[in-house]
GROMACS .gro file of C-alpha atoms in nm:
model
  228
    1UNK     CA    1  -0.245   0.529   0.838
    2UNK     CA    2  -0.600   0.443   0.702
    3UNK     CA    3  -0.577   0.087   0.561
    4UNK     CA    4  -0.786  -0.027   0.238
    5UNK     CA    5  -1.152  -0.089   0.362
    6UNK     CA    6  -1.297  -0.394   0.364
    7UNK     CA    7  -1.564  -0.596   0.234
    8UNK     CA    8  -1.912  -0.451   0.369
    9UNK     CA    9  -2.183  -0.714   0.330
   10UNK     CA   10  -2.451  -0.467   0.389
   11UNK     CA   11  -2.348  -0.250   0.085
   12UNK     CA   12  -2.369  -0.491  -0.239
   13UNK     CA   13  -2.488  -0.487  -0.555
   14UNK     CA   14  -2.595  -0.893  -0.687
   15UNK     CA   15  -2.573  -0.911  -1.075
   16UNK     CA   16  -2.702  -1.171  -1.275
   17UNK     CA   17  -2.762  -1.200  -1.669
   18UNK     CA   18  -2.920  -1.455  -1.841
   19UNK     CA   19  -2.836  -1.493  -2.192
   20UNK     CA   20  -2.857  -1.631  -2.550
   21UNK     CA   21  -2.516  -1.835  -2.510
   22UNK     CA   22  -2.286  -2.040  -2.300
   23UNK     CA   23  -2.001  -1.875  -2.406
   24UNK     CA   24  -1.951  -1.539  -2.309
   25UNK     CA   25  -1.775  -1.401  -2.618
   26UNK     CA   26  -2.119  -1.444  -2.831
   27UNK     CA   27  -2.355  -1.454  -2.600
   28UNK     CA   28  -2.599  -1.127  -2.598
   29UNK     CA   29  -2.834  -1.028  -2.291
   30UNK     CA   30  -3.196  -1.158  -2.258
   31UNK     CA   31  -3.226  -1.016  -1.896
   32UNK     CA   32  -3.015  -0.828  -1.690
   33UNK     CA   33  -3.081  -0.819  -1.295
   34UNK     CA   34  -2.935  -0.545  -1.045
   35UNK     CA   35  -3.021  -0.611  -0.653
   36UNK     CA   36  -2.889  -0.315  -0.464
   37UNK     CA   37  -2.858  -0.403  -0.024
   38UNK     CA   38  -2.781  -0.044   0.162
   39UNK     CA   39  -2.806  -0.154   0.465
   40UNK     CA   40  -3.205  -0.265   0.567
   41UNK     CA   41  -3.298  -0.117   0.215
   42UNK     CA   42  -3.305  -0.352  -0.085
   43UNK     CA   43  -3.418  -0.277  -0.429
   44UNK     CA   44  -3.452  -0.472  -0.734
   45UNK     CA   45  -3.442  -0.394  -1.110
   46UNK     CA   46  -3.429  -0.655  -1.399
   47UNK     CA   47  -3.427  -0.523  -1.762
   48UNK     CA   48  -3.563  -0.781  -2.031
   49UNK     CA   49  -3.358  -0.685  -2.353
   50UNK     CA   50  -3.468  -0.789  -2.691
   51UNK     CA   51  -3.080  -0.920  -2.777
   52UNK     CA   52  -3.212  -0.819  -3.151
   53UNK     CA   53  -3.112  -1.263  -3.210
   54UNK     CA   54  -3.296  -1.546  -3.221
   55UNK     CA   55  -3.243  -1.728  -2.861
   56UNK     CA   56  -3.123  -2.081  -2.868
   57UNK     CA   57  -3.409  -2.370  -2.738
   58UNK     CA   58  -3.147  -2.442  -2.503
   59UNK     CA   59  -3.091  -2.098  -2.363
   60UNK     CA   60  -3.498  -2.040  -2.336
   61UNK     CA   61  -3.523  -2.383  -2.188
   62UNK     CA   62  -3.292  -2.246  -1.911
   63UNK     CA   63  -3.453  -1.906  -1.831
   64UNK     CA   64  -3.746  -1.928  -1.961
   65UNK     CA   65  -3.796  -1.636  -2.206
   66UNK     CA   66  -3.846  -1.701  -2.611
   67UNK     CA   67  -3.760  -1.493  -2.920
   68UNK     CA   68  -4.096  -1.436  -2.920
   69UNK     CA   69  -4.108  -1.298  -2.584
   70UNK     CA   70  -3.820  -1.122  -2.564
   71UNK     CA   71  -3.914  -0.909  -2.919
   72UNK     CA   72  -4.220  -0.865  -2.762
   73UNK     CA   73  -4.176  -0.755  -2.453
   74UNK     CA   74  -3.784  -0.638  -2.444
   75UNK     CA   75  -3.638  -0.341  -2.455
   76UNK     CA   76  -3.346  -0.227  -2.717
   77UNK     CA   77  -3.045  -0.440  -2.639
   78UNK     CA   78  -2.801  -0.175  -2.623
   79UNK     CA   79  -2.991   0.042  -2.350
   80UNK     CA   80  -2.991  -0.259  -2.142
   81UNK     CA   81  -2.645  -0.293  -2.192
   82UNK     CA   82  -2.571   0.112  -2.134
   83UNK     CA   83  -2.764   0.087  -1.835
   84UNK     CA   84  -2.656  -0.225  -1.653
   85UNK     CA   85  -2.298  -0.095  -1.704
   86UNK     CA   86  -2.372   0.280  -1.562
   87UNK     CA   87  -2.568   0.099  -1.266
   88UNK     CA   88  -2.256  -0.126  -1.204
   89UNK     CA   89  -1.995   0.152  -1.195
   90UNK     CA   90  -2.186   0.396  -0.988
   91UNK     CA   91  -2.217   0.136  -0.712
   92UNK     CA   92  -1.840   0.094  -0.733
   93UNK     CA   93  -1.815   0.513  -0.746
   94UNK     CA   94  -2.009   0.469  -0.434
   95UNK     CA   95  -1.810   0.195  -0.253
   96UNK     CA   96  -2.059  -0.067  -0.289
   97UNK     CA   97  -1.944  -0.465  -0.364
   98UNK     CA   98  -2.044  -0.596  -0.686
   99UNK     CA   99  -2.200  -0.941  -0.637
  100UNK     CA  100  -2.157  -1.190  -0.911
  101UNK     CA  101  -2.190  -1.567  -0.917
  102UNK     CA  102  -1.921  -1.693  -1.160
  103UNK     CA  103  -1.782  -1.351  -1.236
  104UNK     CA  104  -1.551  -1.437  -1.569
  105UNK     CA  105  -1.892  -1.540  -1.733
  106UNK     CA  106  -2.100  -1.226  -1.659
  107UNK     CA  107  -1.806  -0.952  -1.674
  108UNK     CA  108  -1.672  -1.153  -1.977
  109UNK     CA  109  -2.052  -1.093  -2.159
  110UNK     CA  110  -2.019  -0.720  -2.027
  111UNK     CA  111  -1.691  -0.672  -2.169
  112UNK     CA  112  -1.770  -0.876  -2.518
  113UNK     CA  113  -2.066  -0.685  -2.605
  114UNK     CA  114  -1.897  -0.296  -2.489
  115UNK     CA  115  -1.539  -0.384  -2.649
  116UNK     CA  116  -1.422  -0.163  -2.327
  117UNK     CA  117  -1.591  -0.262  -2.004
  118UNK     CA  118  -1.357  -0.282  -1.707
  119UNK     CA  119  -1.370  -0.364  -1.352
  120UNK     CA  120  -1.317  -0.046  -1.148
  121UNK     CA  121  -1.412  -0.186  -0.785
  122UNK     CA  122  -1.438  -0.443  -0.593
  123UNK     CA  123  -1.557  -0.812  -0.692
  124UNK     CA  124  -1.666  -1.076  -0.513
  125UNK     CA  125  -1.795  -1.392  -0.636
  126UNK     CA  126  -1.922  -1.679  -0.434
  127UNK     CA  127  -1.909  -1.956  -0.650
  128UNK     CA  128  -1.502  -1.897  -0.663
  129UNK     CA  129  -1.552  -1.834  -0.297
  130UNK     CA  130  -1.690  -2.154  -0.205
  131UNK     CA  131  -1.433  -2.372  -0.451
  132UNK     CA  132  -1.136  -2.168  -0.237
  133UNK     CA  133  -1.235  -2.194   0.125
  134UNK     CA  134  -1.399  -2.544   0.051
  135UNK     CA  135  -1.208  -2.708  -0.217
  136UNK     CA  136  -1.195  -3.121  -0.150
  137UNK     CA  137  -1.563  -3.091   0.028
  138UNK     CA  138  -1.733  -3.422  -0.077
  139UNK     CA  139  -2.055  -3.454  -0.293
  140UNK     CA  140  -2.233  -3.297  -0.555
  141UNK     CA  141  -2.260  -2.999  -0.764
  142UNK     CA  142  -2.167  -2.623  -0.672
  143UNK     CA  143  -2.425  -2.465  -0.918
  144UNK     CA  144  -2.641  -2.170  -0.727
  145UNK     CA  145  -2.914  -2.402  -0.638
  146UNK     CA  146  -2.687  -2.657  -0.470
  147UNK     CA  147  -2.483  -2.431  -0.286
  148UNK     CA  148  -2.811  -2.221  -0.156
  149UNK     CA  149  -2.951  -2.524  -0.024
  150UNK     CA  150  -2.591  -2.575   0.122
  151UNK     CA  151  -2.562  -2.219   0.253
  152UNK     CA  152  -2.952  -2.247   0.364
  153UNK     CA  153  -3.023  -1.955   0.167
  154UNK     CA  154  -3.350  -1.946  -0.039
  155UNK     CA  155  -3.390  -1.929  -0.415
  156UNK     CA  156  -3.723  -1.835  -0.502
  157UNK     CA  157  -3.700  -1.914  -0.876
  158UNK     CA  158  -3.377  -2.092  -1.040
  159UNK     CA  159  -3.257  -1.899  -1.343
  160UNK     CA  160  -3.522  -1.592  -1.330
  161UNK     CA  161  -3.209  -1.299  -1.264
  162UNK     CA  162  -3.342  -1.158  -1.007
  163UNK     CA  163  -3.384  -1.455  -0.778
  164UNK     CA  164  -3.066  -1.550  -0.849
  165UNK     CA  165  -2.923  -1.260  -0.806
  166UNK     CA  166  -3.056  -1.228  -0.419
  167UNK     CA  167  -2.996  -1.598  -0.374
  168UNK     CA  168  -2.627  -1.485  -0.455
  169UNK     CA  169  -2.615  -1.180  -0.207
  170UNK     CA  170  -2.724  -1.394   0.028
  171UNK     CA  171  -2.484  -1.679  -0.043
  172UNK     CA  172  -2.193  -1.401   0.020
  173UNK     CA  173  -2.395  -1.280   0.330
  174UNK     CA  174  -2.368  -1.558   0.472
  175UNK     CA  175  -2.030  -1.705   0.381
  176UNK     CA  176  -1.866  -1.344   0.534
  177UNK     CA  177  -2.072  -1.306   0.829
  178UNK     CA  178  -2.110  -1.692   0.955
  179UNK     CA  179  -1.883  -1.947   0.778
  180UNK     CA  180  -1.561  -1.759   0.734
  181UNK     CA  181  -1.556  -1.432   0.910
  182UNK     CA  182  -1.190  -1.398   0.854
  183UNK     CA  183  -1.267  -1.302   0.464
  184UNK     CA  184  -1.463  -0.989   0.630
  185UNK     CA  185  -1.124  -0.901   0.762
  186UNK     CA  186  -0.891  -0.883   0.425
  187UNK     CA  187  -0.902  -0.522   0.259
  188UNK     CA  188  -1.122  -0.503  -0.068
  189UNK     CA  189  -0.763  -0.516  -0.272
  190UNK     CA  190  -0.630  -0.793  -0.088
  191UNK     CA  191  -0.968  -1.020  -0.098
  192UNK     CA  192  -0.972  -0.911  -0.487
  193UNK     CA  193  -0.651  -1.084  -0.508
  194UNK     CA  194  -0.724  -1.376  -0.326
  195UNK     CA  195  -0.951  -1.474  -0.571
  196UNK     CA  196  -0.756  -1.408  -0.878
  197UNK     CA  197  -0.531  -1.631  -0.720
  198UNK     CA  198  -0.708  -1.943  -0.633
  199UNK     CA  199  -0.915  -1.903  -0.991
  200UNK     CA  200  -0.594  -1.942  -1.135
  201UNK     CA  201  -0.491  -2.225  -0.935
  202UNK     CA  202  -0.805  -2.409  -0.978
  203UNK     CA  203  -0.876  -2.368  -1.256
  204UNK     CA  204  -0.459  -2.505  -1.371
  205UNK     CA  205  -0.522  -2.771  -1.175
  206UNK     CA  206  -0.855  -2.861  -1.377
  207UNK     CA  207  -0.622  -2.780  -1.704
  208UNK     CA  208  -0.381  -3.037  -1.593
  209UNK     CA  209  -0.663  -3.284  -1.524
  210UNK     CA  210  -0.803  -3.256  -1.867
  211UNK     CA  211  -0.467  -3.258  -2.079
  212UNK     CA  212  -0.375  -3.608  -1.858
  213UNK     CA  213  -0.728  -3.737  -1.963
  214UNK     CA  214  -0.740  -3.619  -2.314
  215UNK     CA  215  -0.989  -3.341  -2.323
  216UNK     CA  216  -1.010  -3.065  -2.469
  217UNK     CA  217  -0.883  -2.733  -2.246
  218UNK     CA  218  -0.941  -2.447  -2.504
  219UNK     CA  219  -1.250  -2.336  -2.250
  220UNK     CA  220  -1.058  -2.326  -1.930
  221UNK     CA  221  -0.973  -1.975  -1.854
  222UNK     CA  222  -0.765  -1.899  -1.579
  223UNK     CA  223  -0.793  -1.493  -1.545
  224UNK     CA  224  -1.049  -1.383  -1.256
  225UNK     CA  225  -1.267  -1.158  -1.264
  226UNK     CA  226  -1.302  -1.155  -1.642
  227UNK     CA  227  -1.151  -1.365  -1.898
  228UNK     CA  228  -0.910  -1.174  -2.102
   0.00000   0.00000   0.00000
């Protein structure tokens, strides 16, 4: 009997937004980036949306792009939207990985803004990744620039979607194919699980962490790969 298949790094799509908001239940797209890899064959396309909002000084200190520019030079938000969403699920259709550096954020935005967006294939994300296989590793941050200097991977330009987006195809590249080979061998289902489970893990054991110190925990989400 044919088993699930498994997770192909040479067939992935890397998706990135950046955004007017931290918080993905408001926040509305400024640019969207798709990197398809088939194989040798890689092809980028970003969309810069006019999210039809003003966007925050501290979101345009982050990215990069103002109101200004983003009226100017954007297209309609919701045909971003439509087609970052009908990119995303034909990749699935056609077996590919979807990419995505801190999934619940960037599914979460998806969903928000569609009110019906739902994951149909397989996930991987290699922030959550990196917390599971590495958890207790000493030292800094685990923010895409930190861990592709850690994975040796190069970012071209921090916060533009599209490098970010390779930087995290790359990231999973290499984590599959060099550091832990053994994730190339669970089935798509089974590695989709994996992470659900050790998001919701972590991220209860950073719950617990806060309520013993005080803090506020209404931001800590533990569903993977979108927040319900």
């Amino acid at each position: 009997m044919m088993g699930m298949p498994t997770f192909d790094a040479s067939r992935m799509l890397s998706f990135d937004l950046e955004t007017t908001s931290a918080n993905p239940r408001e926040a509305r797209i400024v640019t969207s980036a798709l990197v398809r890899i088939d194989g040798s064959s890689v092809s980028a396309t970003e969309h810069l949306a006019d999210p039809g909002v003003e966007i925050p000084p501290q979101a345009a200190a982050i990215h990069g792009i103002s109101t200004e520019k983003a009226r100017a030079e954007g297209r309609p938000h919701d045909d971003v939207l439509r087609e970052t969403v009908e990119t995303i699920k034909q990749a699935w259709d056609e077996g590919f990985t979807l990419i995505v550096f801190n999934a619940p954020y960037d599914l979460t935005v998806l969903r928000a803004l569609t009110g019906d967006f739902t994951v149909t294939g397989p996930v991987y994300d290699p922030l959550l990744i990196d917390r599971a296989m590495d958890r207790y590793r000493k030292g800094g941050k685990r923010n895409l620039g930190a861990l592709s200097d850690y994975y040796g991977v190069q970012l071209e330009n921090a916060h533009e979607a599209t490098a970010d987006a390779m930087a995290a195809a790359r990231i999973a590249w290499k984590q599959v194919k060099k550091v832990w080979p053994e994730l190339a061998e669970k089935e798509l289902d089974e590695l989709m699980e994996f992470q659900a489970v050790k998001n919701f893990e972590i991220q209860t054991d950073f719950r617990k962490y806060c309520e013993s110190r005080g803090r506020d925990t209404s931001g800590i989400a533990t569903a993977w790969p979108m927040i319900s």
